[in-house]
Short mmCIF file of C-alpha atoms in Angstrom, two decimals:
data_model
loop_
_atom_site.label_atom_id
_atom_site.label_comp_id
_atom_site.label_asym_id
_atom_site.label_seq_id
_atom_site.Cartn_x
_atom_site.Cartn_y
_atom_site.Cartn_z
CA UNK J 1 -9.10 -25.25 -8.22
CA UNK J 2 -10.08 -21.70 -9.15
CA UNK J 3 -13.79 -22.54 -9.15
CA UNK J 4 -13.80 -23.99 -5.61
CA UNK J 5 -14.34 -22.23 -2.28
CA UNK J 6 -13.31 -24.02 0.92
CA UNK J 7 -15.03 -23.17 4.19
CA UNK J 8 -15.46 -24.49 7.73
CA UNK J 9 -18.72 -25.50 9.42
CA UNK J 10 -19.58 -25.00 13.10
CA UNK J 11 -21.17 -27.76 15.16
CA UNK J 12 -23.87 -27.27 17.81
CA UNK J 13 -21.24 -26.03 20.30
CA UNK J 14 -19.81 -23.45 17.86
CA UNK J 15 -16.71 -25.55 17.19
CA UNK J 16 -15.32 -25.45 13.66
CA UNK J 17 -15.40 -29.18 13.01
CA UNK J 18 -15.61 -29.68 9.22
CA UNK J 19 -13.97 -28.40 6.08
CA UNK J 20 -16.32 -28.24 3.09
CA UNK J 21 -15.78 -27.57 -0.61
CA UNK J 22 -18.26 -25.52 -2.65
CA UNK J 23 -18.16 -25.30 -6.43
CA UNK J 24 -19.03 -21.84 -7.75
CA UNK J 25 -22.18 -21.91 -9.85
CA UNK J 26 -23.62 -25.03 -8.21
CA UNK J 27 -26.07 -25.47 -5.35
CA UNK J 28 -24.87 -25.77 -1.77
CA UNK J 29 -26.52 -29.18 -1.55
CA UNK J 30 -23.73 -30.44 -3.82
CA UNK J 31 -20.95 -29.32 -1.44
CA UNK J 32 -18.67 -32.12 -0.26
CA UNK J 33 -16.92 -32.80 3.05
CA UNK J 34 -13.14 -32.57 2.72
CA UNK J 35 -12.28 -33.16 6.37
CA UNK J 36 -14.27 -34.02 9.51
CA UNK J 37 -12.70 -33.74 12.98
CA UNK J 38 -14.64 -35.83 15.55
CA UNK J 39 -12.55 -34.80 18.57
CA UNK J 40 -14.55 -32.23 20.52
CA UNK J 41 -11.33 -30.54 21.80
CA UNK J 42 -10.15 -29.60 18.32
CA UNK J 43 -10.89 -26.66 16.07
CA UNK J 44 -10.21 -26.88 12.36
CA UNK J 45 -9.29 -24.20 9.84
CA UNK J 46 -8.03 -24.16 6.26
CA UNK J 47 -5.34 -21.89 4.84
CA UNK J 48 -3.36 -21.60 1.64
CA UNK J 49 0.40 -21.43 1.37
CA UNK J 50 1.70 -18.07 0.28
CA UNK J 51 3.01 -19.43 -3.01
CA UNK J 52 -0.55 -20.73 -3.66
CA UNK J 53 0.59 -24.30 -4.34
CA UNK J 54 -0.98 -26.07 -1.35
CA UNK J 55 -3.94 -25.84 0.99
CA UNK J 56 -3.36 -26.70 4.65
CA UNK J 57 -6.04 -28.09 7.00
CA UNK J 58 -5.11 -27.48 10.64
CA UNK J 59 -6.70 -29.36 13.50
CA UNK J 60 -5.64 -27.61 16.69
CA UNK J 61 -6.03 -27.91 20.43
CA UNK J 62 -4.82 -25.23 22.79
CA UNK J 63 -1.49 -27.01 23.21
CA UNK J 64 -1.09 -29.24 20.16
CA UNK J 65 -1.84 -29.47 16.46
CA UNK J 66 -1.76 -31.65 13.41
CA UNK J 67 -1.98 -30.63 9.76
CA UNK J 68 -3.02 -32.15 6.48
CA UNK J 69 -2.09 -30.75 3.10
CA UNK J 70 -3.29 -31.18 -0.47
CA UNK J 71 -2.33 -29.56 -3.79
CA UNK J 72 -4.37 -26.43 -4.53
CA UNK J 73 -4.79 -27.65 -8.11
CA UNK J 74 -6.51 -30.87 -7.02
CA UNK J 75 -10.00 -31.31 -8.47
CA UNK J 76 -12.23 -32.78 -5.77
CA UNK J 77 -15.14 -32.91 -8.18
CA UNK J 78 -13.61 -35.63 -10.33
CA UNK J 79 -13.42 -37.94 -7.31
CA UNK J 80 -15.98 -36.56 -4.90
CA UNK J 81 -16.36 -39.55 -2.59
CA UNK J 82 -15.29 -39.32 1.05
CA UNK J 83 -12.65 -41.98 0.54
CA UNK J 84 -11.19 -40.11 -2.44
CA UNK J 85 -11.02 -36.89 -0.41
CA UNK J 86 -9.27 -38.69 2.44
CA UNK J 87 -6.72 -40.19 0.08
CA UNK J 88 -5.54 -36.85 -1.28
CA UNK J 89 -5.03 -35.38 2.21
CA UNK J 90 -1.46 -35.91 3.41
CA UNK J 91 -0.80 -35.91 7.18
CA UNK J 92 2.40 -34.02 7.89
CA UNK J 93 2.94 -35.10 11.49
CA UNK J 94 0.70 -36.98 13.95
CA UNK J 95 -0.58 -35.06 16.94
CA UNK J 96 1.65 -35.05 20.01
CA UNK J 97 0.70 -33.39 23.29
CA UNK J 98 2.50 -30.08 23.92
CA UNK J 99 3.71 -29.95 20.31
CA UNK J 100 2.43 -27.50 17.68
CA UNK J 101 3.48 -26.84 14.11
CA UNK J 102 2.42 -24.45 11.35
CA UNK J 103 3.22 -24.85 7.65
CA UNK J 104 3.97 -22.73 4.61
CA UNK J 105 5.57 -23.63 1.29
CA UNK J 106 8.36 -22.02 -0.67
CA UNK J 107 10.51 -22.96 -3.66
CA UNK J 108 10.32 -26.74 -3.49
CA UNK J 109 10.19 -27.15 0.27
CA UNK J 110 7.92 -26.64 3.24
CA UNK J 111 8.83 -24.10 5.91
CA UNK J 112 7.51 -25.20 9.30
CA UNK J 113 7.32 -23.31 12.59
CA UNK J 114 7.29 -25.87 15.39
CA UNK J 115 8.14 -26.52 19.03
CA UNK J 116 8.63 -30.24 18.48
CA UNK J 117 11.54 -32.04 20.18
CA UNK J 118 14.60 -32.30 17.96
CA UNK J 119 14.86 -36.01 18.75
CA UNK J 120 11.26 -36.47 17.68
CA UNK J 121 9.86 -39.87 16.83
CA UNK J 122 8.62 -41.32 20.09
CA UNK J 123 5.10 -39.96 19.79
CA UNK J 124 5.02 -39.53 23.56
CA UNK J 125 3.90 -36.22 25.05
CA UNK J 126 6.68 -33.65 25.19
CA UNK J 127 8.01 -33.44 28.73
CA UNK J 128 7.59 -29.67 28.72
CA UNK J 129 6.74 -26.95 26.20
CA UNK J 130 9.80 -26.25 24.06
CA UNK J 131 10.82 -23.05 22.20
CA UNK J 132 9.60 -22.64 18.66
CA UNK J 133 12.11 -23.08 15.86
CA UNK J 134 12.00 -22.95 12.08
CA UNK J 135 12.60 -26.13 10.06
CA UNK J 136 12.41 -27.12 6.40
CA UNK J 137 11.21 -30.28 4.67
CA UNK J 138 11.18 -31.41 1.01
CA UNK J 139 7.90 -31.03 -0.86
CA UNK J 140 7.82 -34.75 -1.67
CA UNK J 141 8.41 -35.85 1.94
CA UNK J 142 7.18 -33.32 4.52
CA UNK J 143 6.96 -35.85 7.40
CA UNK J 144 8.82 -34.89 10.59
CA UNK J 145 11.64 -37.42 10.09
CA UNK J 146 12.74 -35.28 7.14
CA UNK J 147 12.73 -31.96 9.02
CA UNK J 148 16.02 -30.06 8.96
CA UNK J 149 16.93 -27.09 11.12
CA UNK J 150 16.58 -23.71 9.41
CA UNK J 151 16.55 -21.26 12.31
CA UNK J 152 16.74 -21.91 16.05
CA UNK J 153 16.48 -19.42 18.91
CA UNK J 154 18.11 -19.01 22.28
CA UNK J 155 16.56 -19.67 25.66
CA UNK J 156 15.68 -15.97 26.03
CA UNK J 157 14.06 -15.71 22.59
CA UNK J 158 10.51 -16.42 21.43
CA UNK J 159 9.40 -16.53 17.78
CA UNK J 160 6.08 -14.69 17.43
CA UNK J 161 5.49 -14.50 13.68
CA UNK J 162 6.97 -15.75 10.41
CA UNK J 163 6.32 -14.34 6.93
CA UNK J 164 7.46 -16.18 3.82
CA UNK J 165 8.58 -14.36 0.65
CA UNK J 166 10.10 -15.64 -2.57
CA UNK J 167 13.66 -14.68 -1.62
CA UNK J 168 13.39 -13.95 2.09
CA UNK J 169 11.84 -15.06 5.35
CA UNK J 170 10.86 -12.50 7.99
CA UNK J 171 10.93 -13.68 11.62
CA UNK J 172 9.46 -11.49 14.36
CA UNK J 173 10.44 -12.45 17.91
CA UNK J 174 10.98 -11.37 21.47
CA UNK J 175 14.52 -11.36 22.88
CA UNK J 176 14.78 -10.80 26.61
CA UNK J 177 11.32 -9.28 26.38
CA UNK J 178 12.31 -6.77 23.70
CA UNK J 179 11.17 -6.99 20.05
CA UNK J 180 13.54 -8.13 17.33
CA UNK J 181 12.99 -8.76 13.62
CA UNK J 182 15.29 -10.92 11.51
CA UNK J 183 15.44 -11.29 7.74
CA UNK J 184 16.69 -14.62 6.44
CA UNK J 185 18.12 -14.42 2.92
CA UNK J 186 17.16 -17.61 1.09
CA UNK J 187 19.99 -17.45 -1.45
CA UNK J 188 22.92 -16.73 0.87
CA UNK J 189 21.55 -18.17 4.09
CA UNK J 190 22.49 -14.92 5.82
CA UNK J 191 20.44 -13.85 8.84
CA UNK J 192 20.28 -10.07 9.45
CA UNK J 193 18.53 -8.04 12.11
CA UNK J 194 16.41 -5.06 11.12
CA UNK J 195 17.05 -1.73 12.86
CA UNK J 196 13.90 -0.87 14.82
CA UNK J 197 12.70 2.67 15.63
CA UNK J 198 12.66 4.17 19.11
CA UNK J 199 15.75 2.08 20.01
CA UNK J 200 13.51 -0.97 20.06
CA UNK J 201 11.38 0.42 22.90
CA UNK J 202 8.14 -0.31 21.11
CA UNK J 203 5.72 -3.00 20.07
CA UNK J 204 6.12 -4.60 16.64
CA UNK J 205 3.13 -5.75 14.64
CA UNK J 206 3.72 -7.34 11.22
CA UNK J 207 1.36 -5.73 8.72
CA UNK J 208 -0.38 -7.72 5.96
CA UNK J 209 2.29 -8.64 3.40
CA UNK J 210 0.31 -10.67 0.86
CA UNK J 211 2.64 -10.37 -2.14
CA UNK J 212 4.87 -13.44 -2.35
CA UNK J 213 7.24 -11.75 -4.83
CA UNK J 214 7.76 -8.64 -2.69
CA UNK J 215 11.24 -7.52 -1.67
CA UNK J 216 9.89 -5.19 1.01
CA UNK J 217 8.17 -5.98 4.30
CA UNK J 218 5.84 -3.71 6.27
CA UNK J 219 5.85 -3.58 10.05
CA UNK J 220 3.63 -1.59 12.41
CA UNK J 221 5.13 0.12 15.46
CA UNK J 222 3.73 1.88 18.51
CA UNK J 223 4.74 2.78 22.04
CA UNK J 224 3.19 4.57 25.03
CA UNK J 225 4.45 7.88 23.61
CA UNK J 226 4.27 7.18 19.87
CA UNK J 227 1.17 6.75 17.75
CA UNK J 228 0.90 3.69 15.55
CA UNK J 229 2.99 3.95 12.42
CA UNK J 230 3.84 1.67 9.51
CA UNK J 231 7.43 1.33 8.30
CA UNK J 232 8.49 -0.43 5.12
CA UNK J 233 11.89 -2.13 4.94
CA UNK J 234 13.81 -3.19 1.85
CA UNK J 235 14.90 -6.77 2.58
CA UNK J 236 17.50 -6.74 -0.20
CA UNK J 237 19.29 -3.70 1.20
CA UNK J 238 18.33 -4.26 4.84
CA UNK J 239 17.34 -0.65 5.26
CA UNK J 240 14.25 1.29 6.16
CA UNK J 241 12.42 2.65 3.15
CA UNK J 242 11.50 6.29 3.07
CA UNK J 243 7.73 6.51 3.42
CA UNK J 244 5.54 7.60 0.52
CA UNK J 245 4.94 11.32 0.91
CA UNK J 246 2.16 13.61 -0.32
CA UNK J 247 2.93 17.35 -0.48
CA UNK J 248 -0.23 19.47 -0.54
CA UNK J 249 -0.29 23.12 -1.58
CA UNK J 250 -2.79 25.94 -2.14
CA UNK J 251 -1.06 29.32 -1.81
CA UNK J 252 -3.65 31.82 -3.09
CA UNK J 253 -6.17 34.43 -1.91
CA UNK J 254 -4.46 34.62 1.50
CA UNK J 255 -6.06 31.32 2.49
CA UNK J 256 -4.12 29.35 5.12
CA UNK J 257 -3.52 25.65 4.52
CA UNK J 258 -4.48 24.20 7.90
CA UNK J 259 -3.26 20.92 9.44
CA UNK J 260 -6.85 19.82 9.89
CA UNK J 261 -8.44 16.39 9.87
CA UNK J 262 -9.14 15.32 6.30
CA UNK J 263 -11.12 12.16 5.78
CA UNK J 264 -9.56 11.48 2.40
CA UNK J 265 -6.09 11.27 3.94
CA UNK J 266 -6.93 8.56 6.47
CA UNK J 267 -6.42 5.63 4.03
CA UNK J 268 -2.98 7.00 3.18
CA UNK J 269 -1.97 7.63 6.80
CA UNK J 270 -3.02 4.12 7.77
CA UNK J 271 -0.66 2.83 5.09
CA UNK J 272 2.29 4.76 6.49
CA UNK J 273 2.15 7.85 4.28
CA UNK J 274 3.51 11.23 5.36
CA UNK J 275 1.31 14.25 4.55
CA UNK J 276 3.27 17.50 4.18
CA UNK J 277 1.65 20.95 3.92
CA UNK J 278 3.59 23.54 1.94
CA UNK J 279 2.91 27.01 3.40
CA UNK J 280 3.98 29.02 0.37
CA UNK J 281 3.75 32.74 -0.27
CA UNK J 282 0.28 33.62 -1.50
CA UNK J 283 -1.28 31.87 1.47
CA UNK J 284 -2.17 33.58 4.73
CA UNK J 285 -0.10 31.55 7.19
CA UNK J 286 2.34 34.39 7.98
CA UNK J 287 0.10 37.41 7.53
CA UNK J 288 -0.82 39.87 4.80
CA UNK J 289 2.72 40.50 3.63
CA UNK J 290 3.16 36.77 3.09
CA UNK J 291 -0.01 36.77 1.02
CA UNK J 292 0.98 39.83 -1.01
CA UNK J 293 4.36 38.28 -1.80
CA UNK J 294 2.64 35.47 -3.71
CA UNK J 295 0.01 37.22 -5.81
CA UNK J 296 -0.11 39.24 -9.01
CA UNK J 297 3.36 40.09 -10.26
CA UNK J 298 4.89 37.96 -7.46
CA UNK J 299 2.92 34.78 -8.13
CA UNK J 300 6.04 32.91 -9.21
CA UNK J 301 7.05 32.93 -5.51
CA UNK J 302 4.27 30.49 -4.70
CA UNK J 303 5.72 28.03 -7.19
CA UNK J 304 9.38 28.40 -6.18
CA UNK J 305 8.39 28.15 -2.50
CA UNK J 306 6.60 24.89 -3.22
CA UNK J 307 9.65 23.50 -4.97
CA UNK J 308 11.82 24.66 -2.07
CA UNK J 309 9.59 22.82 0.40
CA UNK J 310 9.81 19.68 -1.71
CA UNK J 311 13.57 20.02 -2.11
CA UNK J 312 13.89 20.41 1.66
CA UNK J 313 12.11 17.09 2.26
CA UNK J 314 14.38 15.36 -0.25
CA UNK J 315 17.61 16.95 1.03
CA UNK J 316 16.80 16.04 4.63
CA UNK J 317 16.24 12.44 3.60
CA UNK J 318 12.66 12.53 4.86
CA UNK J 319 11.29 11.67 1.42
CA UNK J 320 12.42 10.07 -1.83
CA UNK J 321 11.56 11.37 -5.29
CA UNK J 322 10.61 7.81 -6.25
CA UNK J 323 7.82 7.89 -3.64
CA UNK J 324 6.90 11.58 -3.50
CA UNK J 325 3.55 12.85 -4.81
CA UNK J 326 2.08 16.32 -5.28
CA UNK J 327 -1.51 17.44 -4.94
CA UNK J 328 -3.40 20.69 -5.33
CA UNK J 329 -7.00 21.76 -5.81
CA UNK J 330 -8.08 24.69 -8.03
CA UNK J 331 -5.46 27.44 -7.55
CA UNK J 332 -3.32 24.87 -5.77
CA UNK J 333 -3.39 22.89 -8.99
CA UNK J 334 -1.82 25.88 -10.74
CA UNK J 335 1.13 25.72 -8.33
CA UNK J 336 1.53 21.98 -8.82
CA UNK J 337 1.23 22.22 -12.61
CA UNK J 338 3.83 24.96 -12.80
CA UNK J 339 6.15 23.02 -10.46
CA UNK J 340 5.93 19.99 -12.76
CA UNK J 341 7.09 22.14 -15.67
CA UNK J 342 10.14 23.35 -13.71
CA UNK J 343 11.26 20.24 -11.77
CA UNK J 344 9.34 17.12 -12.81
CA UNK J 345 12.16 14.95 -11.45
CA UNK J 346 11.11 15.74 -7.86
CA UNK J 347 7.87 13.78 -8.16
CA UNK J 348 6.67 10.26 -8.83
CA UNK J 349 2.99 11.21 -9.09
CA UNK J 350 0.70 14.24 -9.03
CA UNK J 351 -3.04 14.53 -8.42
CA UNK J 352 -4.63 17.80 -9.57
CA UNK J 353 -8.32 18.40 -8.86
CA UNK J 354 -10.17 21.01 -10.97
CA UNK J 355 -6.80 22.74 -11.53
CA UNK J 356 -6.57 26.37 -12.65
CA UNK J 357 -3.89 25.54 -15.24
CA UNK J 358 -4.65 28.09 -17.96
CA UNK J 359 -4.79 31.41 -16.09
CA UNK J 360 -3.74 33.45 -19.14
CA UNK J 361 -6.70 32.40 -21.30
CA UNK J 362 -9.06 32.81 -18.33
CA UNK J 363 -7.89 36.33 -17.52
CA UNK J 364 -8.00 37.28 -21.23
CA UNK J 365 -11.71 36.30 -21.31
CA UNK J 366 -13.71 38.95 -19.41
CA UNK J 367 -17.00 37.21 -20.28
CA UNK J 368 -16.10 34.21 -18.13
CA UNK J 369 -17.65 34.06 -14.64
CA UNK J 370 -15.44 35.60 -11.93
CA UNK J 371 -12.72 36.88 -14.29
CA UNK J 372 -13.41 40.47 -13.34
CA UNK J 373 -13.17 39.86 -9.59
CA UNK J 374 -9.95 37.84 -10.03
CA UNK J 375 -7.93 40.73 -11.47
CA UNK J 376 -6.55 41.78 -8.08
CA UNK J 377 -5.26 38.24 -7.50
CA UNK J 378 -3.68 37.52 -10.89
CA UNK J 379 -3.40 40.83 -12.74
CA UNK J 380 -5.08 42.10 -15.89
CA UNK J 381 -3.30 40.89 -19.06
CA UNK J 382 -5.85 42.75 -21.21
CA UNK J 383 -4.71 46.15 -20.01
CA UNK J 384 -1.16 45.46 -18.81
CA UNK J 385 1.64 44.03 -20.88
CA UNK J 386 3.58 43.37 -17.66
CA UNK J 387 0.71 41.27 -16.29
CA UNK J 388 0.50 39.37 -19.56
CA UNK J 389 4.23 38.61 -19.48
CA UNK J 390 4.16 37.61 -15.81
CA UNK J 391 1.28 35.17 -16.20
CA UNK J 392 2.74 33.81 -19.43
CA UNK J 393 6.01 32.99 -17.67
CA UNK J 394 4.48 30.69 -15.01
CA UNK J 395 1.17 29.49 -16.49
CA UNK J 396 1.22 25.64 -16.53
CA UNK J 397 -0.46 25.39 -19.96
CA UNK J 398 1.91 27.83 -21.65
CA UNK J 399 5.15 26.29 -20.34
CA UNK J 400 4.76 22.58 -21.07
CA UNK J 401 7.88 20.95 -22.45
CA UNK J 402 8.69 17.42 -23.55
CA UNK J 403 9.18 15.25 -20.45
CA UNK J 404 9.93 12.01 -22.30
CA UNK J 405 13.71 12.31 -22.12
CA UNK J 406 16.18 10.54 -19.87
CA UNK J 407 14.09 11.41 -16.82
CA UNK J 408 10.38 11.10 -17.75
CA UNK J 409 7.86 13.12 -15.82
CA UNK J 410 5.61 11.81 -13.07
CA UNK J 411 2.29 10.05 -13.52
CA UNK J 412 -0.53 12.60 -13.38
CA UNK J 413 -4.21 12.36 -12.45
CA UNK J 414 -6.42 15.30 -13.47
CA UNK J 415 -10.09 15.77 -12.55
CA UNK J 416 -12.59 18.32 -13.85
CA UNK J 417 -16.24 19.26 -13.36
CA UNK J 418 -18.53 19.92 -16.30
CA UNK J 419 -20.66 22.29 -14.19
CA UNK J 420 -17.66 24.09 -12.68
CA UNK J 421 -18.18 27.85 -12.86
CA UNK J 422 -14.82 28.69 -11.28
CA UNK J 423 -12.46 26.56 -13.36
CA UNK J 424 -14.14 25.76 -16.65
CA UNK J 425 -13.81 22.12 -17.72
CA UNK J 426 -11.92 23.15 -20.87
CA UNK J 427 -8.98 24.34 -18.78
CA UNK J 428 -7.82 20.95 -17.43
CA UNK J 429 -9.00 19.31 -20.68
CA UNK J 430 -6.76 21.45 -22.91
CA UNK J 431 -3.86 21.11 -20.46
CA UNK J 432 -4.13 17.31 -20.64
CA UNK J 433 -4.34 17.50 -24.44
CA UNK J 434 -1.15 19.57 -24.62
CA UNK J 435 0.65 17.24 -22.20
CA UNK J 436 -0.16 14.43 -24.62
CA UNK J 437 0.81 16.34 -27.75
CA UNK J 438 3.83 18.23 -26.42
CA UNK J 439 4.71 16.92 -22.99
CA UNK J 440 5.65 13.41 -24.04
CA UNK J 441 2.65 11.60 -22.54
CA UNK J 442 1.45 10.32 -25.92
CA UNK J 443 3.90 7.40 -25.95
CA UNK J 444 4.87 4.68 -23.49
CA UNK J 445 8.24 5.73 -22.12
CA UNK J 446 9.62 3.61 -19.25
CA UNK J 447 11.32 5.71 -16.61
CA UNK J 448 14.59 4.79 -14.91
CA UNK J 449 12.48 3.07 -12.24
CA UNK J 450 11.02 0.73 -14.84
CA UNK J 451 7.57 2.31 -14.63
CA UNK J 452 5.77 4.04 -17.48
CA UNK J 453 4.40 7.48 -16.52
CA UNK J 454 0.63 7.70 -16.87
CA UNK J 455 -1.66 10.62 -17.66
CA UNK J 456 -5.26 10.07 -16.53
CA UNK J 457 -8.08 12.55 -17.15
CA UNK J 458 -11.31 12.07 -15.20
CA UNK J 459 -14.01 14.67 -16.01
CA UNK J 460 -17.36 14.43 -14.26
CA UNK J 461 -19.73 16.38 -16.46
CA UNK J 462 -22.49 16.62 -13.84
CA UNK J 463 -20.16 17.87 -11.09
CA UNK J 464 -19.21 21.33 -9.96
CA UNK J 465 -16.08 22.91 -8.54
CA UNK J 466 -16.26 21.40 -5.07
CA UNK J 467 -17.07 17.78 -5.88
CA UNK J 468 -13.64 16.71 -4.59
CA UNK J 469 -13.64 18.95 -1.49
CA UNK J 470 -14.51 17.38 1.87
CA UNK J 471 -15.56 20.76 3.29
CA UNK J 472 -18.26 21.10 0.65
CA UNK J 473 -19.29 17.46 0.16
CA UNK J 474 -21.02 15.92 3.14
CA UNK J 475 -22.30 12.41 3.58
CA UNK J 476 -26.00 12.26 2.86
CA UNK J 477 -25.93 15.14 0.39
CA UNK J 478 -26.14 14.96 -3.38
CA UNK J 479 -22.40 15.40 -3.83
CA UNK J 480 -21.24 13.36 -0.82
CA UNK J 481 -20.86 10.36 -3.09
CA UNK J 482 -18.91 12.47 -5.60
CA UNK J 483 -16.40 13.33 -2.89
CA UNK J 484 -15.94 9.70 -1.87
CA UNK J 485 -15.55 8.56 -5.47
CA UNK J 486 -13.09 11.34 -6.34
CA UNK J 487 -10.91 10.72 -3.30
CA UNK J 488 -11.03 6.93 -3.67
CA UNK J 489 -9.76 7.40 -7.21
CA UNK J 490 -7.02 9.75 -5.99
CA UNK J 491 -5.87 7.37 -3.26
CA UNK J 492 -5.90 4.33 -5.54
CA UNK J 493 -3.85 6.27 -8.09
CA UNK J 494 -1.29 7.53 -5.57
CA UNK J 495 -0.87 4.18 -3.84
CA UNK J 496 -0.48 2.26 -7.10
CA UNK J 497 2.02 4.72 -8.55
CA UNK J 498 4.26 4.82 -5.47
CA UNK J 499 4.08 1.08 -4.76
CA UNK J 500 5.35 -0.28 -8.07
CA UNK J 501 8.99 0.71 -7.66
CA UNK J 502 11.79 -0.15 -5.22
CA UNK J 503 12.13 2.17 -2.27
#
């Protein structure tokens, strides 16, 4: 029932001995006992099958187990007596020394991992511990006499983990001491082995895979010479998915984009993301000439360099356009915005923080703060027709076109600060407005991936220019919380937009 929480209770010796049911909105004194295990050698726990149809109560010793199941939809509060609770619990298999079993449910049958003897039925202790195997049993009759072999292993193999999906079963095992991962296709009955990195010379750790409907599975890998990484595999194609990739850019004022620790990237890296830094002209990575080649009349080089870096990742097969995202802050947002106008098909998502997306209007307004000191970086369109033309040709705001055709543009997140004195809040606001009126973001247009591109605008009117910058927003300061909120929003946006499509 959706209004019921099940939990275990410890006895005086810290042994989980009871399973209780609590009804949300009622006092704890009304909680009822669902199961009570008197044997002092046993620990109890309660789990739910991945398809959410049954709850399983496990009573386990170190070398044996037994399990009871009941429908998740059962209402214990209609019949709250102890006898009524006992009646709804269904014992799957009596306890037998040296025999363990673990249960999940899928598509009208139970999937059971067990080391029980194949000629089971005696109830006597198993003569010796046997290898684990995978069996199936009908939902209406899960008792062991109805178990049928689904997957067995050789003498040199050991099943370590099983993950159930709607159309597949993932089995992680050891084979002659080396890791192996098999995918069992439920429809065809085909068993296929996944290709592992590092020639299999690694440890394999199944990551949380909570979505029953998923067609991909995530596995963690590490070795003595490789840091932990997360790889996602497409179980329908039996191939490794290209990881989601974030390409960061700045490319202005001769500032170098350093491969430094950035707190906001940690949640992405832990989920297997790749972070790429585009060292485009206009930055300072290769000296003053590199900087000069991406400023003023040559600013377009910053944008084409960024697209070249992105194209390189795609051509090498290190990234996929269906899982590639762009990000830039301030002047870096200008580069990203201009790149979206030229090649929107490269990207699945883009996150632009306080982006300088209307440089022409800014440089035509000498009364704005900092416009005068920015002339050497961007040019002076008030006094130079050439500067006006140059800026007009790359400015993100002035080059928006309709991206609602056969290949819709990426989803875009834009932030702004109402107290920003460097990039006035009206700049990103008017850019978003034109994207909606001209760029095709005013209607729901499904892309060829089946996802509708989104355009999200998040202005914080009490924030300044650096509210999304970790170097300026420290924990314990007034804008430390602004930084955390801004980056949490960015990460949630990027993860959701790159996770909703096949890899």
